[in-house]
N, CA, C and O atoms as a DFTB+ gen file, in Angstrom:
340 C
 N C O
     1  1      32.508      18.389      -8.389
     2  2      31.943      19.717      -8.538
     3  2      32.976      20.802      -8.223
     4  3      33.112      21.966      -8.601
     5  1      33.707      19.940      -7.335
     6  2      35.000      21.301      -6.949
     7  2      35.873      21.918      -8.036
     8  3      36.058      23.063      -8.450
     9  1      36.407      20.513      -8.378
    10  2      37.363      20.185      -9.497
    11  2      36.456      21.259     -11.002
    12  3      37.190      22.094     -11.531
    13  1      35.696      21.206     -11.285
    14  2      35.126      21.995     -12.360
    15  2      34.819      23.373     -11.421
    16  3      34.679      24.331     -12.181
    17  1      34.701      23.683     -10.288
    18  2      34.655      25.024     -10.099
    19  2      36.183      25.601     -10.017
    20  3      36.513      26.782      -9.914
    21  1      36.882      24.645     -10.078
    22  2      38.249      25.672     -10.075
    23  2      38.740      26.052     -11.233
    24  3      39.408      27.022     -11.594
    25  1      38.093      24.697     -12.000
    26  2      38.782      25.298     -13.400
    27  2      37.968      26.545     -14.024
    28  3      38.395      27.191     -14.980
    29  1      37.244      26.701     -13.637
    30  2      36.006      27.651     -13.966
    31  2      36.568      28.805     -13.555
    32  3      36.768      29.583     -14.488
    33  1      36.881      29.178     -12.534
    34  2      37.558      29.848     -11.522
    35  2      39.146      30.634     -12.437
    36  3      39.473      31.816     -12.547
    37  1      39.759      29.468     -12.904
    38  2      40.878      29.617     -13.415
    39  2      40.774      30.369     -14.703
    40  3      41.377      31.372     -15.087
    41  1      39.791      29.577     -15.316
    42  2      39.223      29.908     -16.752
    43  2      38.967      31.650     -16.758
    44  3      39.307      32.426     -17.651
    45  1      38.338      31.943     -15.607
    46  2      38.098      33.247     -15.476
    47  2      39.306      34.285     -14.993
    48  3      39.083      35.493     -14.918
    49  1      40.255      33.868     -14.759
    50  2      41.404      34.773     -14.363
    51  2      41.149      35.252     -12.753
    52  3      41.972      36.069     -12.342
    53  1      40.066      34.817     -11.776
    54  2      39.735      35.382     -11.100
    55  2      40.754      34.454     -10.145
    56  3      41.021      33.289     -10.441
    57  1      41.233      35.064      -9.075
    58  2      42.481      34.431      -8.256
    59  2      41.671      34.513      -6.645
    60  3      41.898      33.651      -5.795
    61  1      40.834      35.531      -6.429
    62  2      40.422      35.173      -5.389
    63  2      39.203      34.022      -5.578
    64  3      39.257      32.966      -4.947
    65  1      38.299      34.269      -6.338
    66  2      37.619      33.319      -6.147
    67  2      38.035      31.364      -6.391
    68  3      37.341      30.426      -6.001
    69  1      39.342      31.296      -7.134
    70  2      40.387      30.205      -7.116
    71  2      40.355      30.161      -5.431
    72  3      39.610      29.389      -4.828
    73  1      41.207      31.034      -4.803
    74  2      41.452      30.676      -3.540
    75  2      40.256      29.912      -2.655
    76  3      40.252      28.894      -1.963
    77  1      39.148      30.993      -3.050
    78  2      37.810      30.329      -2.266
    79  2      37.425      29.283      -2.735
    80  3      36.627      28.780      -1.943
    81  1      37.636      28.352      -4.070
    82  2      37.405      27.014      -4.173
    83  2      38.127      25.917      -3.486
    84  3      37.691      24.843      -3.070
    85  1      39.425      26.453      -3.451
    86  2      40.483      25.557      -2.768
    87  2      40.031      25.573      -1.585
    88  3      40.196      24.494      -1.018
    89  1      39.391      26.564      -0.812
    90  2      39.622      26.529       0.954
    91  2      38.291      25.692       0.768
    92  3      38.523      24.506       1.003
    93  1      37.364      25.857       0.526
    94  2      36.243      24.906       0.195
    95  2      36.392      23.402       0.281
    96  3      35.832      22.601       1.030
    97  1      37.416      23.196      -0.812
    98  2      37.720      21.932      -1.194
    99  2      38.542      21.137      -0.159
   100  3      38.344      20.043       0.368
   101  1      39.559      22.074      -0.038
   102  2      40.418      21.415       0.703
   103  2      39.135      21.103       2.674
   104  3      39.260      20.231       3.534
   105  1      38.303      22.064       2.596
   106  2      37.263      21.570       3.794
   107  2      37.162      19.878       3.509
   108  3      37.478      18.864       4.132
   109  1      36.572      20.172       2.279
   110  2      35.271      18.758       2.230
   111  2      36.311      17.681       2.109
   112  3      35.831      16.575       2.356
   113  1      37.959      17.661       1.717
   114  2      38.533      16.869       1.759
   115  2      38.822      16.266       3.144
   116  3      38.631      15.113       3.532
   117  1      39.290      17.244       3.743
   118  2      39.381      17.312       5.034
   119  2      38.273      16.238       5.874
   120  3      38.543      15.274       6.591
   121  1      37.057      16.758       5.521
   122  2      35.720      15.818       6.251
   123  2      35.604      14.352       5.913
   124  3      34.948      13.441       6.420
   125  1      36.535      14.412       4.791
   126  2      36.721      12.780       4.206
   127  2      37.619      11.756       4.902
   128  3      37.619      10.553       5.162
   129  1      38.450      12.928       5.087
   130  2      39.826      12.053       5.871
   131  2      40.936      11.873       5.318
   132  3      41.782      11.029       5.612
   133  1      40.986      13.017       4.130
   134  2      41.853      13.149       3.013
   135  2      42.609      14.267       3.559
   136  3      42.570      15.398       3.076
   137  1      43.369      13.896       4.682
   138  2      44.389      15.112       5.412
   139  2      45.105      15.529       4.296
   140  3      44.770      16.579       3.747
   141  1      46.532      14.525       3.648
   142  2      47.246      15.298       2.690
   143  2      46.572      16.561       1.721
   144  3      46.756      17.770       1.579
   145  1      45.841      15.695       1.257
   146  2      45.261      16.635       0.089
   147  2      44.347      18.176       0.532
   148  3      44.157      19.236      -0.065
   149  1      43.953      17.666       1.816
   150  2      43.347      18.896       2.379
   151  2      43.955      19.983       2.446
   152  3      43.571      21.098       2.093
   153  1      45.543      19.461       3.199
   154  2      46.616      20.336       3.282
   155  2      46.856      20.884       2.154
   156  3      46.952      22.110       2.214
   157  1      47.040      20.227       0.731
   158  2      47.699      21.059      -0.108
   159  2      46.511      22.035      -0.749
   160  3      46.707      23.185      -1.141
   161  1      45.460      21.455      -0.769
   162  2      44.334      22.777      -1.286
   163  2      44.572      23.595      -0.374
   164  3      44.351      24.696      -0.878
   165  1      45.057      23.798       1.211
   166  2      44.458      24.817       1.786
   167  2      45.779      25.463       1.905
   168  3      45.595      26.551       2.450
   169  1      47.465      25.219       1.549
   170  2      48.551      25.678       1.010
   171  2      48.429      26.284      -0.091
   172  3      49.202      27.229      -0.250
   173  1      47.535      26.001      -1.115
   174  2      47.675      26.810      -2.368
   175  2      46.296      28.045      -2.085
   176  3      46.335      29.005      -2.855
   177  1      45.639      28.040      -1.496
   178  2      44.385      28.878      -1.001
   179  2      45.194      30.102      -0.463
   180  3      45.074      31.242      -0.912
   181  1      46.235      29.645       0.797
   182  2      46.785      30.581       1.670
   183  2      47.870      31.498       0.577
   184  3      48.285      32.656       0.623
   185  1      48.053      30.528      -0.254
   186  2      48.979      31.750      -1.106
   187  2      48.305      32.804      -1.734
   188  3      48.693      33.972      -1.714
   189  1      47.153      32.334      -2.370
   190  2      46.350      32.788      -3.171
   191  2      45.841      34.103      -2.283
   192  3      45.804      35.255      -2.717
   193  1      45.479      33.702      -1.026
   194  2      44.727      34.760      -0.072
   195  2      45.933      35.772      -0.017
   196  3      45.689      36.936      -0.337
   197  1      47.128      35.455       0.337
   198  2      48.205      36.279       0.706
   199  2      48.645      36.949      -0.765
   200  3      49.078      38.098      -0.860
   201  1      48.539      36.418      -1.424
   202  2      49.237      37.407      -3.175
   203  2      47.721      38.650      -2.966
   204  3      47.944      39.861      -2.942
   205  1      46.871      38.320      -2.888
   206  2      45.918      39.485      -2.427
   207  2      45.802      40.418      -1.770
   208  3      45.111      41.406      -2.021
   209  1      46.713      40.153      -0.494
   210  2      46.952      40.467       0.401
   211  2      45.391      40.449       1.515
   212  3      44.867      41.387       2.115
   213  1      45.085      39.314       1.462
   214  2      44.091      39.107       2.404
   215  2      44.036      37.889       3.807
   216  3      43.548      36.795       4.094
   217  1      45.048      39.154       4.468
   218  2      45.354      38.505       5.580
   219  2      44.663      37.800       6.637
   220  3      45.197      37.097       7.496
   221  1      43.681      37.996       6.530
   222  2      42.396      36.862       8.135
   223  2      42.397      35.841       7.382
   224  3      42.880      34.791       7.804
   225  1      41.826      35.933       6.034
   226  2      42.005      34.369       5.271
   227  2      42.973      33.544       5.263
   228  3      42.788      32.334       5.392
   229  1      44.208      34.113       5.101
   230  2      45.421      33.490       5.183
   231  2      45.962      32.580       6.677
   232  3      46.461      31.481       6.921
   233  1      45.466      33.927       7.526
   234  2      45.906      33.351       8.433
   235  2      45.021      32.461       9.115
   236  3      45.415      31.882      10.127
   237  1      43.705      32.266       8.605
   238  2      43.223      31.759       9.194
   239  2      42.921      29.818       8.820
   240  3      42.548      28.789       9.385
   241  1      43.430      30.353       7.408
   242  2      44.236      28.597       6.454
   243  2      45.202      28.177       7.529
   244  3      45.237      27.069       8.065
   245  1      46.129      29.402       7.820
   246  2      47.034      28.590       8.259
   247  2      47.045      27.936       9.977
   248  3      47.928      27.216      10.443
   249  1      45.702      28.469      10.758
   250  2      45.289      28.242      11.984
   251  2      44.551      26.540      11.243
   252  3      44.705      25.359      11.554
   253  1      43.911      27.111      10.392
   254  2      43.288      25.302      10.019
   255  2      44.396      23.935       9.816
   256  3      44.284      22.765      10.180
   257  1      45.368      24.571       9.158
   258  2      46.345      23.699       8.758
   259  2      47.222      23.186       9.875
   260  3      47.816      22.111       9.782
   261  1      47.290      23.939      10.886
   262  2      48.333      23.371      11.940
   263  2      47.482      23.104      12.837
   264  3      48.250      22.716      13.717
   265  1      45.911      22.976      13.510
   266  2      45.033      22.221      13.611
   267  2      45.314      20.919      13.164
   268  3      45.815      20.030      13.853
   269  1      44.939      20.829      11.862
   270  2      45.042      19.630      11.240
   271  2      46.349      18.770      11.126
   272  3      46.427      17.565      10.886
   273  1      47.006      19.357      11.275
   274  2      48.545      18.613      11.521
   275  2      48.816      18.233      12.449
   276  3      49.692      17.380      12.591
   277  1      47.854      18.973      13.799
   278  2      48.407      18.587      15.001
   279  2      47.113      17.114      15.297
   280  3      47.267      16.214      16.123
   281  1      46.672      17.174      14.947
   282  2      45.685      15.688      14.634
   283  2      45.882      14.644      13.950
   284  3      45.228      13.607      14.068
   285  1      47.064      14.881      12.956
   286  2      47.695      14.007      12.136
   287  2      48.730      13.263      13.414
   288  3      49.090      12.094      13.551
   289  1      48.955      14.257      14.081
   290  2      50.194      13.845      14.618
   291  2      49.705      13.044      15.559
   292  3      50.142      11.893      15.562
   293  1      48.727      13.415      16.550
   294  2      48.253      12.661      17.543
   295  2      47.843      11.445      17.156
   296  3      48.225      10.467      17.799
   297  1      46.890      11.271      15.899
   298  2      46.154       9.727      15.753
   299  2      47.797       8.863      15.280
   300  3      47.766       7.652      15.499
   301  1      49.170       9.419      14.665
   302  2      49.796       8.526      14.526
   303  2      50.561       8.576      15.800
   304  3      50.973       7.437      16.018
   305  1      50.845       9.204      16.516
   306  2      51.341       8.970      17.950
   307  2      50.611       7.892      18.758
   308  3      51.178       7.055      19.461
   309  1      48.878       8.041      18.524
   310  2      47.972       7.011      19.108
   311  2      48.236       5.969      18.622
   312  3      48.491       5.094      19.450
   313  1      48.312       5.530      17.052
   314  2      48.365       4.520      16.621
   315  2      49.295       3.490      16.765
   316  3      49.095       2.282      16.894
   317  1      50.829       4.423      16.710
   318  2      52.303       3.889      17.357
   319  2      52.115       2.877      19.180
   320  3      52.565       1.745      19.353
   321  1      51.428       3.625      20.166
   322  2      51.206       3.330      21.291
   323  2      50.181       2.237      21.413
   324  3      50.044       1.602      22.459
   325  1      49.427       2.014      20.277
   326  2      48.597       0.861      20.027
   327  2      49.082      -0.254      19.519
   328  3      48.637      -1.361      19.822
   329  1      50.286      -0.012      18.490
   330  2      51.271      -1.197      17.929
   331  2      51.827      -1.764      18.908
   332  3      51.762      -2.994      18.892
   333  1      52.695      -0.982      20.313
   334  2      53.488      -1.464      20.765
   335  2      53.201      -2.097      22.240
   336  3      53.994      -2.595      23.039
   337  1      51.905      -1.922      22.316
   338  2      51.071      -2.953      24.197
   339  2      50.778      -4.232      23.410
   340  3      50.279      -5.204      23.975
């Protein structure tokens, strides 16, 4: 449903509402456990917000994104410390 709202989105020339599918998407990816991909919807969102110049959105992708990175980092830091006892 995402995937056809962006193109929809696109289809329409409309760039903010593009952005708001991606931050969307890149959520529900996110809830999946689809870190990479989360990241890159919510990298192409933050641009999108920022060519607008709509800075709380932006910055607030980018408070999600280094969240999420810093959770990437921990479960493989956890996981490393689990390989090696």
């Amino acid at each position: 449903l995402f995937d056809e709202s962006l193109l929809l989105a696109r289809d329409v020339e409309d760039p903010l509402l593009v952005a708001e599918v991606l931050r969307e998407r890149g959520e529900l990816r996110r809830r999946k456990g689809m870190a990479n991909e989360a990241l890159e919807d919510w990298e192409a969102a933050r641009r999108g917000f920022k060519a607008l110049h709509a800075s709380l959105d932006a910055d607030g992708l980018t408070a999600h994104m280094e969240a999420l990175l810093d959770e990437v980092r921990r479960a493989h830091w956890t996981a490393g410390e689990e390989t090696t006892k």
